[in-house]
PDB file of C-alpha atoms in Angstrom:
ATOM      1  CA  UNK A1023     -19.877   3.711   5.268  1.00 69.00           C
ATOM      2  CA  UNK A1024     -18.361   5.424   2.240  1.00 83.00           C
ATOM      3  CA  UNK A1025     -14.809   4.487   1.334  1.00 94.00           C
ATOM      4  CA  UNK A1026     -11.791   6.649   0.708  1.00 97.00           C
ATOM      5  CA  UNK A1027     -12.236   8.941  -2.265  1.00 97.00           C
ATOM      6  CA  UNK A1028      -9.574  10.652  -4.325  1.00 98.00           C
ATOM      7  CA  UNK A1029      -9.823  13.378  -6.918  1.00 97.00           C
ATOM      8  CA  UNK A1030      -9.003  13.718  -9.679  1.00 97.00           C
ATOM      9  CA  UNK A1031      -8.667  10.141 -10.866  1.00 97.00           C
ATOM     10  CA  UNK A1032      -6.455  11.023 -13.827  1.00 97.00           C
ATOM     11  CA  UNK A1033      -4.208  13.953 -14.517  1.00 96.00           C
ATOM     12  CA  UNK A1034      -1.822  14.974 -17.267  1.00 98.00           C
ATOM     13  CA  UNK A1035       0.728  17.690 -16.570  1.00 97.00           C
ATOM     14  CA  UNK A1036       3.928  18.944 -18.141  1.00 97.00           C
ATOM     15  CA  UNK A1037       7.335  19.232 -16.585  1.00 97.00           C
ATOM     16  CA  UNK A1038       7.746  22.214 -14.295  1.00 97.00           C
ATOM     17  CA  UNK A1039       4.078  22.495 -13.437  1.00 98.00           C
ATOM     18  CA  UNK A1040       2.633  21.803 -10.047  1.00 98.00           C
ATOM     19  CA  UNK A1041      -0.260  19.593  -9.068  1.00 98.00           C
ATOM     20  CA  UNK A1042      -2.610  19.201  -6.109  1.00 98.00           C
ATOM     21  CA  UNK A1043      -4.326  15.925  -5.323  1.00 98.00           C
ATOM     22  CA  UNK A1044      -7.178  15.504  -2.885  1.00 98.00           C
ATOM     23  CA  UNK A1045      -8.172  12.695  -0.548  1.00 98.00           C
ATOM     24  CA  UNK A1046     -11.264  12.288   1.610  1.00 98.00           C
ATOM     25  CA  UNK A1047     -10.842   9.604   4.268  1.00 97.00           C
ATOM     26  CA  UNK A1048     -13.431   7.262   5.685  1.00 96.00           C
ATOM     27  CA  UNK A1049     -15.647   9.102   8.150  1.00 95.00           C
ATOM     28  CA  UNK A1050     -14.104   8.971  11.610  1.00 93.00           C
ATOM     29  CA  UNK A1051     -10.601   8.194  10.385  1.00 94.00           C
ATOM     30  CA  UNK A1052      -8.106  10.768  11.551  1.00 93.00           C
ATOM     31  CA  UNK A1053      -4.971   9.450   9.871  1.00 93.00           C
ATOM     32  CA  UNK A1054      -4.306   9.930   6.174  1.00 96.00           C
ATOM     33  CA  UNK A1055      -1.200   8.533   4.510  1.00 95.00           C
ATOM     34  CA  UNK A1056       0.024   9.083   0.976  1.00 96.00           C
ATOM     35  CA  UNK A1057       1.902   6.615  -1.202  1.00 95.00           C
ATOM     36  CA  UNK A1058       3.525   6.702  -4.608  1.00 96.00           C
ATOM     37  CA  UNK A1059       3.281   3.564  -6.707  1.00 95.00           C
ATOM     38  CA  UNK A1060       5.453   3.004  -9.765  1.00 92.00           C
ATOM     39  CA  UNK A1061       6.341  -0.195 -11.619  1.00 85.00           C
ATOM     40  CA  UNK A1062      10.006   0.244 -10.789  1.00 80.00           C
ATOM     41  CA  UNK A1063       9.866   1.326  -7.143  1.00 82.00           C
ATOM     42  CA  UNK A1064       6.689  -0.321  -5.938  1.00 86.00           C
ATOM     43  CA  UNK A1065       4.661   1.260  -3.148  1.00 90.00           C
ATOM     44  CA  UNK A1066       6.556   3.972  -1.358  1.00 91.00           C
ATOM     45  CA  UNK A1067       5.406   5.909   1.677  1.00 90.00           C
ATOM     46  CA  UNK A1068       5.301   9.677   1.222  1.00 94.00           C
ATOM     47  CA  UNK A1069       3.902  11.022   4.491  1.00 92.00           C
ATOM     48  CA  UNK A1070       1.186  10.688   7.078  1.00 93.00           C
ATOM     49  CA  UNK A1071      -1.082  13.339   8.513  1.00 94.00           C
ATOM     50  CA  UNK A1072      -2.970  13.095  11.769  1.00 93.00           C
ATOM     51  CA  UNK A1073      -5.097  15.841  13.298  1.00 91.00           C
ATOM     52  CA  UNK A1074      -3.848  18.385  10.761  1.00 94.00           C
ATOM     53  CA  UNK A1075      -0.182  17.680  11.545  1.00 94.00           C
ATOM     54  CA  UNK A1076       2.387  15.829   9.502  1.00 92.00           C
ATOM     55  CA  UNK A1077       3.376  13.033  11.793  1.00 89.00           C
ATOM     56  CA  UNK A1078       5.632  10.896   9.635  1.00 86.00           C
ATOM     57  CA  UNK A1079       7.556  11.390   6.428  1.00 88.00           C
ATOM     58  CA  UNK A1080       9.179   9.127   3.875  1.00 87.00           C
ATOM     59  CA  UNK A1081      12.274   9.764   1.811  1.00 88.00           C
ATOM     60  CA  UNK A1082      10.937  12.133  -0.815  1.00 94.00           C
ATOM     61  CA  UNK A1083      12.249  15.586  -1.783  1.00 96.00           C
ATOM     62  CA  UNK A1084      10.691  18.768  -0.488  1.00 95.00           C
ATOM     63  CA  UNK A1085       8.792  19.197  -3.754  1.00 97.00           C
ATOM     64  CA  UNK A1086       6.302  16.768  -2.262  1.00 97.00           C
ATOM     65  CA  UNK A1087       4.186  18.339   0.447  1.00 97.00           C
ATOM     66  CA  UNK A1088       0.798  17.923   1.956  1.00 97.00           C
ATOM     67  CA  UNK A1089      -1.674  19.168   4.454  1.00 97.00           C
ATOM     68  CA  UNK A1090      -4.723  18.021   6.331  1.00 97.00           C
ATOM     69  CA  UNK A1091      -7.823  19.974   7.155  1.00 96.00           C
ATOM     70  CA  UNK A1092      -9.930  19.929  10.293  1.00 95.00           C
ATOM     71  CA  UNK A1093     -12.384  17.521   8.661  1.00 93.00           C
ATOM     72  CA  UNK A1094      -9.453  15.109   8.038  1.00 95.00           C
ATOM     73  CA  UNK A1095      -9.510  15.638   4.299  1.00 97.00           C
ATOM     74  CA  UNK A1096      -6.009  15.847   2.942  1.00 98.00           C
ATOM     75  CA  UNK A1097      -4.264  17.331  -0.040  1.00 98.00           C
ATOM     76  CA  UNK A1098      -0.917  16.482  -1.554  1.00 98.00           C
ATOM     77  CA  UNK A1099       1.039  18.936  -3.638  1.00 98.00           C
ATOM     78  CA  UNK A1100       3.918  18.276  -5.990  1.00 98.00           C
ATOM     79  CA  UNK A1101       5.759  21.304  -7.292  1.00 96.00           C
ATOM     80  CA  UNK A1102       8.111  21.575 -10.261  1.00 97.00           C
ATOM     81  CA  UNK A1103       6.989  18.287 -11.727  1.00 98.00           C
ATOM     82  CA  UNK A1104       9.550  15.935 -13.223  1.00 97.00           C
ATOM     83  CA  UNK A1105       9.005  13.089 -15.668  1.00 97.00           C
ATOM     84  CA  UNK A1106       9.825  10.630 -12.894  1.00 95.00           C
ATOM     85  CA  UNK A1107       6.862  11.849 -10.875  1.00 97.00           C
ATOM     86  CA  UNK A1108       4.545   9.970 -13.210  1.00 97.00           C
ATOM     87  CA  UNK A1109       2.902   7.429 -10.960  1.00 97.00           C
ATOM     88  CA  UNK A1110      -0.231   6.277  -9.227  1.00 97.00           C
ATOM     89  CA  UNK A1111      -0.687   8.303  -6.062  1.00 98.00           C
ATOM     90  CA  UNK A1112      -2.654   6.498  -3.405  1.00 97.00           C
ATOM     91  CA  UNK A1113      -3.987   7.784  -0.162  1.00 97.00           C
ATOM     92  CA  UNK A1114      -5.038   5.570   2.687  1.00 95.00           C
ATOM     93  CA  UNK A1115      -6.908   6.309   5.868  1.00 95.00           C
ATOM     94  CA  UNK A1116      -6.998   4.631   9.240  1.00 92.00           C
ATOM     95  CA  UNK A1117      -8.470   5.356  12.624  1.00 90.00           C
ATOM     96  CA  UNK A1118      -5.322   6.187  14.511  1.00 83.00           C
ATOM     97  CA  UNK A1119      -2.385   5.781  12.167  1.00 82.00           C
ATOM     98  CA  UNK A1120       0.377   3.654  10.780  1.00 75.00           C
ATOM     99  CA  UNK A1121       0.444   0.124  12.118  1.00 75.00           C
ATOM    100  CA  UNK A1122      -3.288  -0.234  11.728  1.00 83.00           C
ATOM    101  CA  UNK A1123      -5.225  -1.415   8.737  1.00 87.00           C
ATOM    102  CA  UNK A1124      -4.889   1.057   5.904  1.00 90.00           C
ATOM    103  CA  UNK A1125      -7.951   1.617   3.704  1.00 94.00           C
ATOM    104  CA  UNK A1126      -6.844   2.760   0.300  1.00 96.00           C
ATOM    105  CA  UNK A1127      -8.576   5.055  -2.135  1.00 97.00           C
ATOM    106  CA  UNK A1128      -8.737   4.348  -5.882  1.00 96.00           C
ATOM    107  CA  UNK A1129      -5.723   6.559  -6.530  1.00 97.00           C
ATOM    108  CA  UNK A1130      -4.863   9.423  -8.845  1.00 98.00           C
ATOM    109  CA  UNK A1131      -2.898   8.453 -11.920  1.00 97.00           C
ATOM    110  CA  UNK A1132      -0.527  11.294 -12.799  1.00 97.00           C
ATOM    111  CA  UNK A1133       1.250  11.479 -16.124  1.00 97.00           C
ATOM    112  CA  UNK A1134       3.976  14.077 -16.531  1.00 97.00           C
ATOM    113  CA  UNK A1135       4.933  14.894 -20.116  1.00 97.00           C
TER     114      UNK A1135
ATOM    115  CA  UNK B 622      17.397   1.174   5.728  1.00 68.00           C
ATOM    116  CA  UNK B 623      14.442  -1.066   6.274  1.00 72.00           C
ATOM    117  CA  UNK B 624      13.851  -3.517   3.468  1.00 83.00           C
ATOM    118  CA  UNK B 625      10.957  -5.859   2.921  1.00 89.00           C
ATOM    119  CA  UNK B 626      11.490  -8.305   0.116  1.00 92.00           C
ATOM    120  CA  UNK B 627       8.982 -10.658  -1.378  1.00 95.00           C
ATOM    121  CA  UNK B 628       9.566 -13.731  -3.474  1.00 95.00           C
ATOM    122  CA  UNK B 629       8.772 -14.647  -6.083  1.00 96.00           C
ATOM    123  CA  UNK B 630       8.285 -11.415  -8.004  1.00 94.00           C
ATOM    124  CA  UNK B 631       5.989 -13.128 -10.492  1.00 95.00           C
ATOM    125  CA  UNK B 632       4.156 -16.429 -10.446  1.00 96.00           C
ATOM    126  CA  UNK B 633       2.072 -18.073 -13.139  1.00 97.00           C
ATOM    127  CA  UNK B 634       0.008 -21.028 -12.005  1.00 97.00           C
ATOM    128  CA  UNK B 635      -2.579 -23.259 -13.605  1.00 97.00           C
ATOM    129  CA  UNK B 636      -6.016 -22.826 -12.086  1.00 97.00           C
ATOM    130  CA  UNK B 637      -6.367 -25.299  -9.237  1.00 97.00           C
ATOM    131  CA  UNK B 638      -2.684 -25.279  -8.322  1.00 98.00           C
ATOM    132  CA  UNK B 639      -1.434 -23.902  -5.027  1.00 98.00           C
ATOM    133  CA  UNK B 640       0.504 -20.651  -4.652  1.00 97.00           C
ATOM    134  CA  UNK B 641       2.782 -19.277  -1.969  1.00 98.00           C
ATOM    135  CA  UNK B 642       4.457 -15.895  -1.579  1.00 98.00           C
ATOM    136  CA  UNK B 643       7.102 -15.168   1.018  1.00 98.00           C
ATOM    137  CA  UNK B 644       7.841 -11.888   2.739  1.00 97.00           C
ATOM    138  CA  UNK B 645      11.170 -11.206   4.446  1.00 95.00           C
ATOM    139  CA  UNK B 646      12.028  -8.147   6.494  1.00 92.00           C
ATOM    140  CA  UNK B 647      15.520  -6.983   7.379  1.00 90.00           C
ATOM    141  CA  UNK B 648      14.284  -6.041  10.850  1.00 89.00           C
ATOM    142  CA  UNK B 649      11.756  -7.366  13.330  1.00 90.00           C
ATOM    143  CA  UNK B 650       8.206  -6.230  12.691  1.00 89.00           C
ATOM    144  CA  UNK B 651       5.649  -5.506  15.399  1.00 88.00           C
ATOM    145  CA  UNK B 652       2.955  -6.705  13.066  1.00 91.00           C
ATOM    146  CA  UNK B 653       2.533  -7.530   9.407  1.00 94.00           C
ATOM    147  CA  UNK B 654      -0.339  -6.832   7.069  1.00 94.00           C
ATOM    148  CA  UNK B 655      -1.217  -8.361   3.736  1.00 97.00           C
ATOM    149  CA  UNK B 656      -2.906  -6.547   0.887  1.00 96.00           C
ATOM    150  CA  UNK B 657      -4.168  -7.590  -2.524  1.00 97.00           C
ATOM    151  CA  UNK B 658      -4.208  -5.285  -5.534  1.00 96.00           C
ATOM    152  CA  UNK B 659      -6.190  -6.355  -8.555  1.00 96.00           C
ATOM    153  CA  UNK B 660      -4.986  -5.170 -11.983  1.00 93.00           C
ATOM    154  CA  UNK B 661      -5.959  -1.519 -12.361  1.00 91.00           C
ATOM    155  CA  UNK B 662      -7.154  -1.385  -8.769  1.00 94.00           C
ATOM    156  CA  UNK B 663      -5.886  -0.265  -5.407  1.00 94.00           C
ATOM    157  CA  UNK B 664      -4.523  -2.278  -2.472  1.00 95.00           C
ATOM    158  CA  UNK B 665      -7.205  -3.912  -0.372  1.00 95.00           C
ATOM    159  CA  UNK B 666      -6.506  -5.092   3.152  1.00 94.00           C
ATOM    160  CA  UNK B 667      -6.594  -8.859   3.646  1.00 96.00           C
ATOM    161  CA  UNK B 668      -5.327  -9.539   7.156  1.00 96.00           C
ATOM    162  CA  UNK B 669      -3.042  -8.467   9.983  1.00 94.00           C
ATOM    163  CA  UNK B 670      -0.803 -10.781  12.014  1.00 95.00           C
ATOM    164  CA  UNK B 671       0.612  -9.679  15.338  1.00 93.00           C
ATOM    165  CA  UNK B 672       1.872 -12.634  17.347  1.00 95.00           C
ATOM    166  CA  UNK B 673       5.031 -14.610  16.761  1.00 96.00           C
ATOM    167  CA  UNK B 674       4.214 -17.846  14.938  1.00 97.00           C
ATOM    168  CA  UNK B 675       0.627 -16.768  14.311  1.00 97.00           C
ATOM    169  CA  UNK B 676      -1.357 -18.577  11.630  1.00 98.00           C
ATOM    170  CA  UNK B 677      -4.648 -17.283  10.271  1.00 98.00           C
ATOM    171  CA  UNK B 678      -6.922 -18.672   7.599  1.00 97.00           C
ATOM    172  CA  UNK B 679      -9.425 -17.042   5.294  1.00 96.00           C
ATOM    173  CA  UNK B 680     -11.154 -19.713   3.233  1.00 96.00           C
ATOM    174  CA  UNK B 681      -8.441 -20.860   0.782  1.00 98.00           C
ATOM    175  CA  UNK B 682      -5.855 -18.352   2.066  1.00 98.00           C
ATOM    176  CA  UNK B 683      -3.453 -19.198   4.909  1.00 98.00           C
ATOM    177  CA  UNK B 684      -1.250 -16.518   6.440  1.00 98.00           C
ATOM    178  CA  UNK B 685       1.697 -17.170   8.717  1.00 98.00           C
ATOM    179  CA  UNK B 686       3.942 -14.883  10.774  1.00 97.00           C
ATOM    180  CA  UNK B 687       7.405 -16.215  11.531  1.00 96.00           C
ATOM    181  CA  UNK B 688       8.663 -17.008  15.006  1.00 95.00           C
ATOM    182  CA  UNK B 689      11.223 -14.214  14.809  1.00 95.00           C
ATOM    183  CA  UNK B 690       8.615 -11.816  13.375  1.00 94.00           C
ATOM    184  CA  UNK B 691      10.875 -11.084  10.421  1.00 94.00           C
ATOM    185  CA  UNK B 692       9.120 -13.148   7.813  1.00 96.00           C
ATOM    186  CA  UNK B 693       5.655 -14.092   6.727  1.00 97.00           C
ATOM    187  CA  UNK B 694       3.942 -16.155   4.074  1.00 98.00           C
ATOM    188  CA  UNK B 695       0.659 -16.280   2.222  1.00 98.00           C
ATOM    189  CA  UNK B 696      -0.483 -19.589   0.812  1.00 98.00           C
ATOM    190  CA  UNK B 697      -3.447 -19.979  -1.523  1.00 98.00           C
ATOM    191  CA  UNK B 698      -4.880 -23.453  -1.977  1.00 98.00           C
ATOM    192  CA  UNK B 699      -6.443 -24.403  -5.302  1.00 98.00           C
ATOM    193  CA  UNK B 700      -6.103 -21.028  -7.004  1.00 98.00           C
ATOM    194  CA  UNK B 701      -8.981 -19.526  -8.942  1.00 97.00           C
ATOM    195  CA  UNK B 702      -8.978 -16.838 -11.618  1.00 97.00           C
ATOM    196  CA  UNK B 703     -10.366 -14.431  -9.033  1.00 97.00           C
ATOM    197  CA  UNK B 704      -7.061 -14.711  -7.150  1.00 97.00           C
ATOM    198  CA  UNK B 705      -5.242 -12.817  -9.905  1.00 98.00           C
ATOM    199  CA  UNK B 706      -3.477  -9.702  -8.647  1.00 97.00           C
ATOM    200  CA  UNK B 707      -0.442  -8.494  -6.782  1.00 96.00           C
ATOM    201  CA  UNK B 708      -0.036  -9.458  -3.151  1.00 97.00           C
ATOM    202  CA  UNK B 709       1.843  -7.123  -0.841  1.00 96.00           C
ATOM    203  CA  UNK B 710       3.007  -7.521   2.703  1.00 95.00           C
ATOM    204  CA  UNK B 711       3.557  -4.400   4.794  1.00 92.00           C
ATOM    205  CA  UNK B 712       4.800  -3.541   8.221  1.00 88.00           C
ATOM    206  CA  UNK B 713       5.259  -0.473  10.413  1.00 82.00           C
ATOM    207  CA  UNK B 714       8.922   0.420  10.655  1.00 73.00           C
ATOM    208  CA  UNK B 715      11.115   2.988  12.326  1.00 65.00           C
ATOM    209  CA  UNK B 716       9.141   2.879  15.527  1.00 60.00           C
ATOM    210  CA  UNK B 717       5.872   3.397  13.666  1.00 59.00           C
ATOM    211  CA  UNK B 718       7.370   6.280  11.727  1.00 64.00           C
ATOM    212  CA  UNK B 719       6.318   4.831   8.402  1.00 74.00           C
ATOM    213  CA  UNK B 720       4.965   1.761   6.673  1.00 80.00           C
ATOM    214  CA  UNK B 721       7.236  -0.278   4.474  1.00 86.00           C
ATOM    215  CA  UNK B 722       5.567  -2.305   1.774  1.00 90.00           C
ATOM    216  CA  UNK B 723       7.079  -5.413   0.327  1.00 91.00           C
ATOM    217  CA  UNK B 724       8.073  -5.551  -3.305  1.00 91.00           C
ATOM    218  CA  UNK B 725       4.935  -7.544  -4.123  1.00 94.00           C
ATOM    219  CA  UNK B 726       4.241 -10.830  -5.865  1.00 96.00           C
ATOM    220  CA  UNK B 727       2.211 -10.699  -9.041  1.00 96.00           C
ATOM    221  CA  UNK B 728       0.037 -13.779  -9.455  1.00 97.00           C
ATOM    222  CA  UNK B 729      -1.356 -14.853 -12.795  1.00 97.00           C
ATOM    223  CA  UNK B 730      -3.787 -17.757 -12.893  1.00 97.00           C
ATOM    224  CA  UNK B 731      -4.155 -19.599 -16.181  1.00 96.00           C
ATOM    225  CA  UNK B 732      -7.656 -21.039 -16.659  1.00 94.00           C
TER     226      UNK B 732
END
């Protein structure tokens, strides 16, 4: 069974731009969660999508948004990028949601200049 | 809010020595999961503990969930260079509203 895939793997943007990251979960997994990982803040939960609906949300500003498609693939969007948004963005999928084993993708490393 | 702290933050050990990381939550957890992240990699699931006082073993790794379900530990016996990485604990919080990851313990094994 193929693992979680994320595209692109690396991205360089400038302040003020917006970015869209993509995540394809493991086949059959309906829950997709997004995390931001930085050296200073560690792994922080952004949000979780299940059956095309945002089910849970972490403490991030509204510039961070996402969506999920009917095939469970998910996208995350960050608008008006700030330098502090530079991070590794990880998505994870699971069968039913948070509280179960999370299978992580390789991540998208975003650098904001 | 919910906090999950891990100690130590960093640990350097000589190959063959034992290693332990501790995870402490400010609130009771319904379950706890452990993940390992190799340098440059992504978190990989190791194990999940659910019951109070539960102990599980995976070869040289021993995982324990505290009686009060607020703390957990991971012990590695006779470390090897392949054990290098950051170990995270994680638990569902806020009534399964989100997952809170621990601060992580970075393990370096000196050959």
